[in-house]
Coordinates of N, CA and C in Angstrom, one line a residue:
M722 N -66.6 2.8 -29.7 CA -65.6 2.7 -28.6 C -66.1 3.4 -27.4
Y723 N -65.8 2.8 -26.3 CA -66.2 3.4 -25.0 C -65.2 4.4 -24.6
K724 N -65.6 5.6 -24.3 CA -64.8 6.7 -24.0 C -64.0 6.5 -22.7
Q725 N -62.7 6.7 -22.7 CA -61.9 6.6 -21.4 C -61.7 8.1 -20.9
F726 N -62.2 8.3 -19.7 CA -62.1 9.7 -19.1 C -60.8 10.0 -18.6
K727 N -60.5 11.3 -18.6 CA -59.3 11.8 -17.9 C -59.6 11.6 -16.4
V728 N -58.5 11.1 -15.7 CA -58.7 10.9 -14.3 C -58.9 12.2 -13.5
D729 N -60.0 12.3 -12.8 CA -60.3 13.5 -12.0 C -61.2 13.0 -10.9
C730 N -61.7 14.0 -10.1 CA -62.6 13.6 -9.0 C -63.9 13.1 -9.5
M731 N -64.5 12.2 -8.8 CA -65.9 11.8 -9.1 C -66.8 13.0 -8.8
P732 N -68.0 13.1 -9.5 CA -68.9 14.2 -9.3 C -69.3 14.5 -7.9
S733 N -69.6 15.7 -7.6 CA -70.1 16.1 -6.3 C -71.4 15.3 -6.0
G734 N -71.5 14.7 -4.8 CA -72.7 13.9 -4.5 C -72.5 12.4 -4.7
S735 N -71.3 12.0 -5.2 CA -71.0 10.6 -5.3 C -71.0 9.9 -3.9
K736 N -71.5 8.7 -3.8 CA -71.5 8.0 -2.5 C -71.0 6.6 -2.7
L737 N -70.6 6.0 -1.5 CA -70.0 4.7 -1.5 C -70.5 3.9 -0.3
W738 N -71.0 2.7 -0.6 CA -71.4 1.7 0.5 C -70.6 0.4 0.3
L739 N -70.3 -0.2 1.4 CA -69.7 -1.6 1.4 C -70.8 -2.5 1.9
L740 N -71.1 -3.5 1.0 CA -72.1 -4.5 1.3 C -71.5 -5.8 1.8
D741 N -72.1 -6.3 2.9 CA -71.7 -7.6 3.4 C -72.5 -8.7 2.7
L742 N -71.8 -9.5 1.9 CA -72.5 -10.6 1.2 C -72.2 -12.0 1.7
G743 N -71.9 -12.0 3.0 CA -71.6 -13.3 3.6 C -70.2 -13.6 3.8
R744 N -69.9 -14.8 4.3 CA -68.5 -15.2 4.6 C -68.3 -16.6 4.1
L745 N -67.0 -16.9 3.8 CA -66.6 -18.3 3.5 C -65.8 -18.8 4.7
D746 N -66.1 -20.0 5.2 CA -65.4 -20.6 6.3 C -64.2 -21.4 5.7
S747 N -63.0 -20.7 5.7 CA -61.9 -21.2 4.9 C -60.7 -21.7 5.8
D748 N -60.0 -22.7 5.4 CA -58.8 -23.1 6.0 C -57.8 -21.9 5.9
A749 N -57.1 -21.6 7.0 CA -56.3 -20.4 7.0 C -55.2 -20.4 5.9
S750 N -54.8 -21.6 5.5 CA -53.7 -21.7 4.5 C -54.1 -21.2 3.1
N751 N -55.4 -21.1 2.9 CA -55.9 -20.5 1.6 C -55.5 -19.0 1.5
A752 N -55.6 -18.3 2.6 CA -55.3 -16.9 2.7 C -53.9 -16.5 3.1
L753 N -53.2 -17.4 3.8 CA -51.9 -17.2 4.3 C -50.9 -18.3 4.0
S754 N -50.0 -18.1 3.1 CA -49.0 -19.1 2.8 C -48.3 -19.6 4.0
G755 N -48.2 -20.9 4.2 CA -47.6 -21.6 5.3 C -48.4 -21.8 6.5
A756 N -49.6 -21.3 6.5 CA -50.5 -21.5 7.7 C -50.8 -23.0 7.9
N757 N -51.1 -23.3 9.1 CA -51.4 -24.7 9.5 C -50.4 -25.8 9.2
I758 N -49.1 -25.3 9.2 CA -48.0 -26.3 9.1 C -47.4 -26.4 10.4
A759 N -47.5 -27.6 11.0 CA -47.0 -27.8 12.4 C -45.5 -28.2 12.4
K760 N -44.8 -27.9 13.5 CA -43.4 -28.2 13.7 C -43.3 -29.7 13.8
P761 N -42.1 -30.3 13.4 CA -41.9 -31.7 13.5 C -42.0 -32.2 14.9
G762 N -42.6 -33.4 15.1 CA -42.6 -34.0 16.4 C -43.9 -33.7 17.2
L763 N -44.6 -32.7 16.8 CA -45.8 -32.3 17.5 C -47.0 -33.3 17.1
P764 N -47.9 -33.5 18.0 CA -49.1 -34.3 17.7 C -50.0 -33.5 16.6
P765 N -50.9 -34.2 16.0 CA -51.8 -33.5 15.1 C -52.4 -32.3 15.7
Q766 N -52.4 -31.2 14.9 CA -52.9 -29.9 15.4 C -54.3 -29.6 14.7
E767 N -55.1 -28.9 15.5 CA -56.4 -28.4 14.9 C -56.1 -27.3 14.0
H768 N -56.6 -27.3 12.8 CA -56.3 -26.3 11.8 C -57.1 -25.0 12.1
E769 N -56.3 -23.9 11.9 CA -57.0 -22.6 12.1 C -57.8 -22.4 10.9
R770 N -59.0 -21.8 11.1 CA -59.9 -21.4 10.0 C -60.2 -19.9 10.1
L771 N -60.5 -19.4 8.9 CA -60.8 -17.9 8.8 C -62.1 -17.7 8.2
G772 N -62.8 -16.7 8.6 CA -64.1 -16.3 8.0 C -63.8 -15.2 7.0
L773 N -63.7 -15.5 5.7 CA -63.4 -14.6 4.7 C -64.6 -13.9 4.2
I774 N -64.7 -12.6 4.4 CA -66.0 -11.9 4.1 C -66.0 -11.6 2.6
M775 N -67.2 -11.8 2.0 CA -67.4 -11.4 0.6 C -68.0 -10.0 0.6
I776 N -67.3 -9.1 0.0 CA -67.7 -7.7 0.0 C -68.0 -7.2 -1.4
S777 N -69.1 -6.4 -1.5 CA -69.4 -5.7 -2.7 C -69.4 -4.2 -2.4
A778 N -68.8 -3.4 -3.3 CA -68.9 -2.0 -3.1 C -70.0 -1.4 -4.0
L779 N -70.9 -0.7 -3.4 CA -72.0 0.0 -4.2 C -71.7 1.5 -4.3
I780 N -71.7 2.0 -5.5 CA -71.3 3.3 -5.8 C -72.5 4.1 -6.4
Y781 N -72.8 5.2 -5.9 CA -73.8 6.1 -6.6 C -73.0 7.1 -7.3
Y782 N -73.2 7.1 -8.6 CA -72.4 8.1 -9.5 C -73.4 9.0 -10.2
P783 N -73.5 10.3 -9.7 CA -74.5 11.2 -10.3 C -74.4 11.3 -11.8
G784 N -75.6 11.3 -12.4 CA -75.6 11.4 -13.9 C -75.5 10.1 -14.6
F785 N -75.2 9.0 -13.8 CA -75.1 7.7 -14.4 C -76.0 6.7 -13.6
G786 N -75.8 6.6 -12.3 CA -76.6 5.7 -11.5 C -75.7 4.9 -10.6
L787 N -76.2 3.7 -10.3 CA -75.5 2.8 -9.4 C -74.5 1.9 -10.1
I788 N -73.3 1.7 -9.5 CA -72.3 0.8 -10.0 C -71.9 -0.1 -8.9
L789 N -71.7 -1.4 -9.2 CA -71.2 -2.4 -8.3 C -69.8 -2.8 -8.6
F790 N -69.0 -2.9 -7.5 CA -67.7 -3.5 -7.7 C -67.8 -4.9 -7.0
D791 N -67.8 -6.0 -7.8 CA -68.0 -7.3 -7.3 C -69.5 -7.6 -6.9
V792 N -69.9 -8.8 -7.0 CA -71.3 -9.1 -6.8 C -71.5 -10.3 -5.9
G793 N -70.4 -10.8 -5.3 CA -70.6 -12.0 -4.4 C -70.9 -13.3 -5.0
S794 N -71.4 -14.2 -4.3 CA -71.7 -15.5 -4.8 C -73.1 -15.7 -5.3
C795 N -73.4 -16.8 -5.8 CA -74.8 -17.1 -6.3 C -75.7 -17.4 -5.1
E796 N -77.0 -17.5 -5.3 CA -77.9 -17.7 -4.2 C -77.9 -19.2 -3.8
D797 N -78.0 -20.1 -4.8 CA -78.2 -21.5 -4.6 C -76.8 -22.2 -4.7
T798 N -76.1 -22.3 -3.6 CA -74.7 -22.9 -3.7 C -74.8 -24.4 -3.9
I799 N -75.8 -25.1 -3.4 CA -76.0 -26.5 -3.6 C -76.1 -26.9 -5.1
K800 N -76.8 -26.1 -5.8 CA -77.1 -26.3 -7.2 C -75.9 -26.0 -8.0
N801 N -75.2 -24.9 -7.7 CA -74.2 -24.3 -8.6 C -72.7 -24.5 -8.2
W802 N -72.4 -24.8 -6.9 CA -71.0 -25.0 -6.5 C -70.7 -26.5 -6.7
T803 N -69.4 -26.8 -6.7 CA -69.0 -28.2 -6.7 C -69.1 -28.7 -5.3
A804 N -69.2 -30.1 -5.2 CA -69.4 -30.7 -3.9 C -68.2 -30.4 -3.0
S805 N -67.0 -30.4 -3.5 CA -65.8 -30.2 -2.7 C -65.8 -28.8 -2.2
T806 N -66.3 -27.8 -2.9 CA -66.3 -26.4 -2.4 C -67.3 -26.3 -1.3
T807 N -68.5 -26.8 -1.5 CA -69.5 -26.7 -0.4 C -69.1 -27.4 0.9
E808 N -68.3 -28.4 0.7 CA -67.8 -29.2 1.9 C -66.6 -28.5 2.6
C809 N -65.6 -28.0 1.8 CA -64.4 -27.5 2.3 C -64.4 -26.0 2.5
L810 N -65.3 -25.3 1.8 CA -65.4 -23.9 1.9 C -66.8 -23.4 2.1
P811 N -67.5 -23.9 3.2 CA -68.9 -23.6 3.4 C -69.2 -22.1 3.5
R812 N -70.3 -21.7 3.1 CA -70.7 -20.3 3.1 C -71.6 -20.0 4.3
I813 N -71.3 -18.9 5.0 CA -72.1 -18.4 6.1 C -72.9 -17.3 5.5
W814 N -74.2 -17.4 5.4 CA -75.0 -16.5 4.6 C -76.5 -16.6 4.9
S815 N -77.1 -15.4 5.0 CA -78.6 -15.3 5.2 C -79.1 -14.5 4.1
K816 N -80.0 -15.0 3.3 CA -80.6 -14.2 2.2 C -81.1 -12.8 2.6
D817 N -81.8 -12.8 3.7 CA -82.4 -11.5 4.2 C -81.4 -10.4 4.4
I818 N -80.2 -10.9 4.8 CA -79.1 -9.9 5.1 C -78.1 -9.8 4.0
N819 N -77.6 -11.0 3.6 CA -76.5 -11.0 2.7 C -76.8 -11.2 1.2
G820 N -78.1 -11.4 0.9 CA -78.4 -11.5 -0.6 C -78.1 -10.2 -1.2
L821 N -77.7 -10.2 -2.5 CA -77.3 -8.9 -3.2 C -78.5 -8.0 -3.3
P822 N -79.6 -8.4 -3.8 CA -80.8 -7.5 -3.9 C -81.1 -6.9 -2.5
E823 N -81.1 -7.7 -1.5 CA -81.5 -7.3 -0.1 C -80.5 -6.3 0.4
A824 N -79.2 -6.6 0.2 CA -78.2 -5.7 0.7 C -78.2 -4.3 0.0
I825 N -78.5 -4.3 -1.3 CA -78.6 -3.0 -2.0 C -79.8 -2.2 -1.4
K826 N -80.9 -2.9 -1.3 CA -82.1 -2.2 -0.8 C -81.9 -1.7 0.7
A827 N -81.2 -2.5 1.5 CA -80.9 -2.0 2.9 C -80.0 -0.8 3.0
S828 N -79.2 -0.6 1.9 CA -78.3 0.5 1.9 C -79.0 1.9 1.8
G829 N -80.3 1.8 1.2 CA -81.0 3.0 1.0 C -80.7 3.6 -0.4
A830 N -79.8 3.0 -1.1 CA -79.4 3.6 -2.4 C -80.4 3.3 -3.5
G831 N -81.2 2.3 -3.4 CA -82.1 2.0 -4.4 C -82.4 0.5 -4.5
E832 N -82.7 0.0 -5.6 CA -83.0 -1.5 -5.8 C -82.0 -2.0 -6.8
I833 N -81.9 -3.3 -6.9 CA -80.9 -3.9 -7.8 C -81.2 -3.6 -9.2
T834 N -82.5 -3.3 -9.5 CA -82.9 -2.9 -10.9 C -82.3 -1.5 -11.2
D835 N -81.8 -0.8 -10.3 CA -81.3 0.5 -10.5 C -79.8 0.5 -10.9
V836 N -79.2 -0.7 -10.8 CA -77.8 -0.9 -11.1 C -77.6 -0.7 -12.6
K837 N -76.6 0.1 -13.0 CA -76.3 0.4 -14.4 C -75.1 -0.3 -14.9
A838 N -74.2 -0.6 -14.0 CA -72.9 -1.3 -14.4 C -72.3 -2.1 -13.3
V839 N -71.6 -3.1 -13.6 CA -70.9 -3.9 -12.7 C -69.4 -4.0 -13.1
V840 N -68.5 -3.8 -12.1 CA -67.1 -4.0 -12.4 C -66.6 -5.2 -11.5
L841 N -65.9 -6.1 -12.1 CA -65.5 -7.3 -11.4 C -64.0 -7.3 -11.2
S842 N -63.6 -7.5 -9.9 CA -62.2 -7.6 -9.6 C -61.6 -8.8 -10.3
H843 N -62.4 -9.9 -10.4 CA -62.0 -11.1 -11.1 C -63.3 -12.0 -11.2
L844 N -63.1 -13.1 -11.8 CA -64.3 -13.9 -12.1 C -64.5 -15.2 -11.2
H845 N -63.8 -15.3 -10.1 CA -64.0 -16.4 -9.2 C -65.5 -16.4 -8.7
F846 N -65.9 -17.6 -8.3 CA -67.3 -17.8 -8.0 C -67.8 -16.9 -6.8
D847 N -66.9 -16.5 -5.9 CA -67.4 -15.8 -4.7 C -67.4 -14.3 -5.0
H848 N -66.9 -13.9 -6.2 CA -67.0 -12.5 -6.6 C -67.9 -12.2 -7.8
A849 N -68.2 -13.3 -8.5 CA -68.9 -13.1 -9.8 C -70.2 -13.9 -9.9
G850 N -70.4 -14.8 -8.9 CA -71.6 -15.7 -8.9 C -72.9 -14.9 -8.9
G851 N -72.9 -13.7 -8.3 CA -74.0 -12.8 -8.3 C -74.4 -12.2 -9.6
L852 N -73.6 -12.5 -10.7 CA -74.0 -12.0 -12.0 C -75.3 -12.6 -12.5
E853 N -75.8 -13.7 -11.8 CA -77.1 -14.3 -12.2 C -78.2 -13.3 -12.0
H854 N -78.0 -12.3 -11.2 CA -79.1 -11.3 -11.1 C -79.2 -10.4 -12.3
F855 N -78.2 -10.4 -13.2 CA -78.2 -9.5 -14.3 C -78.4 -10.2 -15.7
F856 N -78.7 -11.5 -15.6 CA -79.0 -12.2 -16.9 C -80.1 -11.6 -17.7
G857 N -79.9 -11.4 -19.0 CA -80.9 -10.9 -19.8 C -81.1 -9.4 -19.7
T858 N -80.2 -8.7 -19.0 CA -80.4 -7.2 -18.9 C -79.3 -6.5 -19.7
D859 N -79.3 -5.2 -19.9 CA -78.3 -4.5 -20.6 C -77.3 -3.9 -19.6
V860 N -77.2 -4.3 -18.4 CA -76.3 -3.8 -17.4 C -74.8 -4.2 -17.9
E861 N -74.0 -3.2 -18.0 CA -72.6 -3.4 -18.4 C -71.8 -4.2 -17.4
I862 N -71.1 -5.2 -17.8 CA -70.3 -6.0 -17.0 C -68.8 -5.8 -17.4
W863 N -68.1 -5.0 -16.5 CA -66.7 -4.6 -16.9 C -65.7 -5.5 -16.2
L864 N -64.6 -5.9 -16.9 CA -63.5 -6.6 -16.3 C -62.3 -6.5 -17.3
H865 N -61.2 -7.0 -16.8 CA -60.0 -6.9 -17.7 C -60.1 -8.1 -18.7
E866 N -59.6 -7.8 -19.9 CA -59.6 -8.8 -21.0 C -58.9 -10.1 -20.6
A867 N -57.8 -9.9 -19.9 CA -57.0 -11.1 -19.5 C -57.8 -12.0 -18.6
E868 N -58.6 -11.4 -17.7 CA -59.4 -12.2 -16.8 C -60.6 -12.9 -17.6
F869 N -61.2 -12.2 -18.5 CA -62.3 -12.7 -19.3 C -61.8 -14.0 -20.1
K870 N -60.6 -13.8 -20.7 CA -60.1 -15.0 -21.5 C -59.7 -16.1 -20.6
N871 N -59.1 -15.8 -19.5 CA -58.6 -16.9 -18.6 C -59.8 -17.7 -18.0
A872 N -60.8 -16.9 -17.6 CA -61.9 -17.5 -16.9 C -62.7 -18.5 -17.8
F873 N -62.9 -18.0 -19.0 CA -63.7 -18.9 -20.0 C -62.8 -20.1 -20.4
W874 N -61.5 -19.9 -20.6 CA -60.7 -21.0 -20.9 C -60.6 -22.0 -19.8
C875 N -60.5 -21.5 -18.5 CA -60.5 -22.5 -17.4 C -61.8 -23.2 -17.3
C876 N -62.9 -22.5 -17.5 CA -64.2 -23.2 -17.4 C -64.4 -24.2 -18.5
A877 N -64.0 -23.8 -19.7 CA -64.2 -24.7 -20.9 C -63.3 -26.0 -20.8
T878 N -62.1 -25.8 -20.3 CA -61.2 -27.0 -20.2 C -61.3 -27.8 -18.9
G879 N -62.0 -27.1 -17.9 CA -62.1 -27.8 -16.6 C -60.9 -27.8 -15.7
I880 N -59.9 -26.9 -16.1 CA -58.6 -27.0 -15.3 C -58.8 -26.4 -13.9
E881 N -59.7 -25.5 -13.7 CA -60.0 -25.0 -12.4 C -61.5 -25.1 -12.1
P882 N -62.0 -26.3 -11.9 CA -63.4 -26.5 -11.8 C -64.1 -26.0 -10.6
N883 N -63.3 -25.6 -9.5 CA -64.0 -25.1 -8.3 C -64.1 -23.6 -8.3
L884 N -63.2 -22.9 -9.1 CA -63.1 -21.4 -9.0 C -63.9 -20.7 -10.0
Y885 N -63.9 -21.2 -11.2 CA -64.7 -20.6 -12.3 C -65.8 -21.5 -12.7
L886 N -67.1 -21.0 -12.6 CA -68.2 -21.9 -12.7 C -69.1 -21.5 -13.9
P887 N -69.6 -22.5 -14.6 CA -70.3 -22.2 -15.9 C -71.7 -21.5 -15.7
H888 N -72.3 -21.6 -14.5 CA -73.6 -21.0 -14.4 C -73.7 -19.5 -14.6
Y889 N -72.6 -18.8 -14.3 CA -72.5 -17.4 -14.5 C -71.6 -16.9 -15.7
L890 N -70.8 -17.8 -16.2 CA -69.9 -17.5 -17.3 C -70.7 -17.8 -18.6
R891 N -71.6 -16.9 -18.9 CA -72.5 -17.0 -20.1 C -72.3 -15.9 -21.0
V892 N -71.9 -16.2 -22.3 CA -71.8 -15.1 -23.3 C -73.1 -14.7 -23.8
D893 N -74.1 -15.6 -23.6 CA -75.4 -15.3 -24.2 C -76.3 -14.5 -23.3
A894 N -76.0 -14.3 -22.1 CA -76.9 -13.7 -21.1 C -76.5 -12.4 -20.5
L895 N -75.2 -12.0 -20.7 CA -74.7 -10.8 -20.1 C -74.1 -9.9 -21.1
N896 N -74.0 -8.6 -20.7 CA -73.5 -7.5 -21.6 C -72.1 -7.3 -21.2
W897 N -71.2 -8.1 -21.7 CA -69.8 -8.1 -21.3 C -69.1 -6.9 -21.9
R898 N -68.2 -6.3 -21.1 CA -67.3 -5.2 -21.6 C -65.9 -5.4 -21.0
T899 N -64.9 -5.4 -21.9 CA -63.5 -5.6 -21.4 C -62.6 -4.5 -21.9
F900 N -61.4 -4.4 -21.3 CA -60.4 -3.5 -21.7 C -59.1 -4.2 -21.6
S901 N -58.0 -3.7 -22.3 CA -56.7 -4.4 -22.3 C -55.6 -3.6 -21.7
Q902 N -55.9 -2.3 -21.4 CA -54.8 -1.5 -20.8 C -54.5 -1.9 -19.3
Q903 N -53.4 -1.4 -18.9 CA -53.0 -1.6 -17.5 C -53.9 -0.8 -16.5
T904 N -54.2 0.4 -17.0 CA -55.1 1.3 -16.2 C -56.2 1.8 -17.2
F905 N -57.4 2.0 -16.7 CA -58.5 2.4 -17.5 C -59.5 3.1 -16.7
S906 N -60.1 4.2 -17.2 CA -61.0 5.0 -16.4 C -62.3 5.1 -17.2
P907 N -63.3 4.2 -16.9 CA -64.6 4.2 -17.6 C -65.5 5.4 -17.2
W908 N -65.2 5.9 -16.0 CA -66.0 7.1 -15.6 C -65.0 8.0 -14.9
S909 N -65.2 9.3 -15.0 CA -64.3 10.3 -14.4 C -64.2 10.1 -12.9
G910 N -62.9 10.0 -12.4 CA -62.7 9.8 -11.0 C -62.7 8.3 -10.6
I911 N -62.9 7.4 -11.5 CA -62.9 6.0 -11.2 C -61.8 5.4 -12.1
T912 N -60.8 4.8 -11.5 CA -59.7 4.2 -12.3 C -59.5 2.7 -12.0
L913 N -59.5 1.9 -13.0 CA -59.3 0.5 -12.8 C -57.8 0.1 -13.1
H914 N -57.2 -0.6 -12.2 CA -55.8 -1.0 -12.3 C -55.7 -2.5 -12.4
R915 N -55.0 -3.0 -13.5 CA -54.7 -4.4 -13.5 C -53.6 -4.8 -12.5
C916 N -53.9 -5.7 -11.6 CA -53.0 -6.1 -10.6 C -52.9 -7.6 -10.5
P917 N -52.2 -8.3 -11.4 CA -52.1 -9.7 -11.5 C -51.5 -10.3 -10.2
G918 N -51.7 -11.6 -10.0 CA -51.2 -12.3 -8.9 C -52.2 -13.3 -8.4
H919 N -53.3 -12.9 -7.8 CA -54.3 -13.8 -7.4 C -54.9 -14.5 -8.6
T920 N -55.2 -13.7 -9.7 CA -55.5 -14.2 -11.0 C -54.8 -13.3 -12.0
D921 N -54.7 -13.7 -13.2 CA -54.0 -13.0 -14.3 C -54.6 -11.6 -14.5
G922 N -55.9 -11.5 -14.5 CA -56.5 -10.3 -14.8 C -57.2 -9.6 -13.7
S923 N -56.7 -9.8 -12.4 CA -57.3 -9.2 -11.3 C -57.3 -7.6 -11.4
L924 N -58.3 -7.0 -10.9 CA -58.4 -5.5 -10.9 C -58.5 -5.0 -9.5
V925 N -58.0 -3.8 -9.4 CA -58.1 -2.9 -8.2 C -58.9 -1.7 -8.7
M926 N -59.8 -1.2 -7.9 CA -60.6 0.0 -8.3 C -60.2 1.2 -7.4
E927 N -59.8 2.3 -8.0 CA -59.4 3.5 -7.3 C -60.5 4.5 -7.5
L928 N -61.1 5.0 -6.4 CA -62.1 6.0 -6.4 C -61.5 7.3 -5.8
D929 N -61.7 8.4 -6.6 CA -61.2 9.7 -6.2 C -62.4 10.6 -5.8
L930 N -62.8 10.6 -4.5 CA -64.0 11.3 -4.0 C -63.7 12.7 -3.7
E931 N -64.6 13.6 -3.9 CA -64.4 15.0 -3.8 C -64.0 15.4 -2.4
Q932 N -64.7 14.9 -1.4 CA -64.5 15.2 0.0 C -63.6 14.2 0.7
E933 N -63.9 13.0 0.6 CA -63.2 11.9 1.3 C -61.8 11.6 0.8
G934 N -61.5 11.9 -0.4 CA -60.2 11.6 -1.0 C -60.2 10.3 -1.7
T935 N -59.1 9.6 -1.7 CA -58.9 8.4 -2.5 C -59.3 7.2 -1.7
V936 N -60.1 6.3 -2.3 CA -60.4 5.0 -1.7 C -60.0 3.9 -2.7
V937 N -59.3 2.9 -2.2 CA -58.8 1.8 -3.1 C -59.5 0.5 -2.7
L938 N -60.2 -0.1 -3.6 CA -60.9 -1.4 -3.4 C -60.1 -2.5 -4.1
T939 N -59.6 -3.4 -3.3 CA -58.5 -4.3 -3.7 C -59.0 -5.7 -4.1
G940 N -60.3 -6.0 -4.0 CA -60.7 -7.3 -4.4 C -60.0 -8.4 -3.6
D941 N -59.5 -9.4 -4.2 CA -58.8 -10.5 -3.5 C -57.2 -10.3 -3.6
M942 N -56.8 -9.1 -3.9 CA -55.3 -9.0 -3.9 C -54.8 -9.2 -2.4
F943 N -55.7 -8.8 -1.5 CA -55.4 -9.0 -0.1 C -56.7 -9.7 0.6
H944 N -56.5 -10.8 1.2 CA -57.6 -11.5 1.9 C -57.6 -11.0 3.3
V945 N -56.5 -10.9 3.9 CA -56.4 -10.5 5.4 C -55.2 -9.5 5.5
K946 N -55.2 -8.9 6.7 CA -54.2 -7.8 6.9 C -52.8 -8.2 6.7
E947 N -52.5 -9.5 7.1 CA -51.1 -9.9 6.9 C -50.6 -9.9 5.5
N948 N -51.5 -10.1 4.5 CA -51.1 -10.0 3.1 C -50.5 -8.6 2.8
Y949 N -51.2 -7.6 3.4 CA -50.9 -6.2 3.0 C -49.8 -5.6 4.0
E950 N -50.0 -5.8 5.3 CA -49.1 -5.2 6.2 C -47.7 -5.8 6.3
Y951 N -47.6 -7.2 6.1 CA -46.3 -7.9 6.2 C -45.9 -8.5 4.8
G952 N -46.7 -8.3 3.8 CA -46.3 -8.8 2.5 C -46.3 -10.3 2.5
R953 N -47.1 -10.9 3.4 CA -47.2 -12.4 3.4 C -48.2 -12.8 2.4
P954 N -47.8 -13.6 1.4 CA -48.7 -14.0 0.3 C -49.8 -14.9 0.7
Q955 N -50.8 -15.1 -0.2 CA -51.8 -16.1 -0.1 C -51.2 -17.5 -0.3
G956 N -52.0 -18.5 0.0 CA -51.6 -19.8 -0.2 C -52.0 -20.3 -1.6
P957 N -52.6 -21.5 -1.7 CA -52.9 -22.1 -3.0 C -53.9 -21.3 -3.9
L958 N -54.5 -20.3 -3.3 CA -55.4 -19.4 -4.2 C -54.6 -18.5 -5.0
M959 N -53.3 -18.3 -4.8 CA -52.4 -17.4 -5.5 C -52.0 -18.1 -6.8
R960 N -52.1 -17.4 -7.9 CA -51.7 -17.9 -9.2 C -50.3 -17.5 -9.7
D961 N -49.8 -16.4 -9.2 CA -48.5 -15.9 -9.6 C -47.9 -15.1 -8.5
F962 N -47.0 -15.7 -7.7 CA -46.4 -15.0 -6.6 C -45.5 -13.8 -7.0
N963 N -44.8 -14.0 -8.1 CA -43.9 -12.9 -8.6 C -44.7 -11.7 -8.9
E964 N -45.8 -11.9 -9.7 CA -46.6 -10.7 -10.1 C -47.3 -10.1 -8.9
W965 N -47.7 -10.9 -8.0 CA -48.3 -10.3 -6.8 C -47.3 -9.4 -6.0
H966 N -46.1 -9.9 -5.8 CA -45.1 -9.1 -5.1 C -44.7 -7.8 -5.9
R967 N -44.7 -7.9 -7.3 CA -44.5 -6.7 -8.1 C -45.6 -5.7 -7.9
T968 N -46.8 -6.2 -7.8 CA -48.0 -5.3 -7.6 C -47.9 -4.6 -6.3
L969 N -47.4 -5.2 -5.3 CA -47.3 -4.6 -4.0 C -46.5 -3.3 -4.1

């Protein structure tokens, strides 16, 4: 059994970097419920679009090593994404800047081969596609049990063919680790909270840093500030509006 730590501060010397892994050019209605709906009688309106950034958090944890929270998308979108996704949700990305190995190296924290564990907020293609970098390694891949089950079921049945993709959902190539509790602390000072809504098993990561205080990494619970500041939910990317509002 994996030991669950008592919640406390992270060790002295812990560090955090936010990595820019590119953007998705998205219709605003994906992130904001009701967006791009024109009033009756108006001529056709140009749809608002949003650049949704793909963020990975890189954590240096003394005595353990590097931990990633989310890993962004795959490198080859033409090969691995569906045609409708590449057309309707194009990626703005440069490998030299936004590639996961390149972004880790640019942070000065080390190389991607120094990563010891990955925690996933959820298994959508823009947060978990980068798992391809860890195929065949013993890097621990942490997520909630509900998300693991839902993602593999969706992929196997094809019910959500654009969001969960088979190229990274591989039981044979990754060192999967799950938990079923509502809160779980795999390392002292790091707490994972199940926050359903966007997906059934979505996670939020809470970091308790010695000097900086508490940092909360929310994954796709919030895409834009209106989700958080005004409680305005996401659009069709939301899977359970009631659970999302309860999580708020």
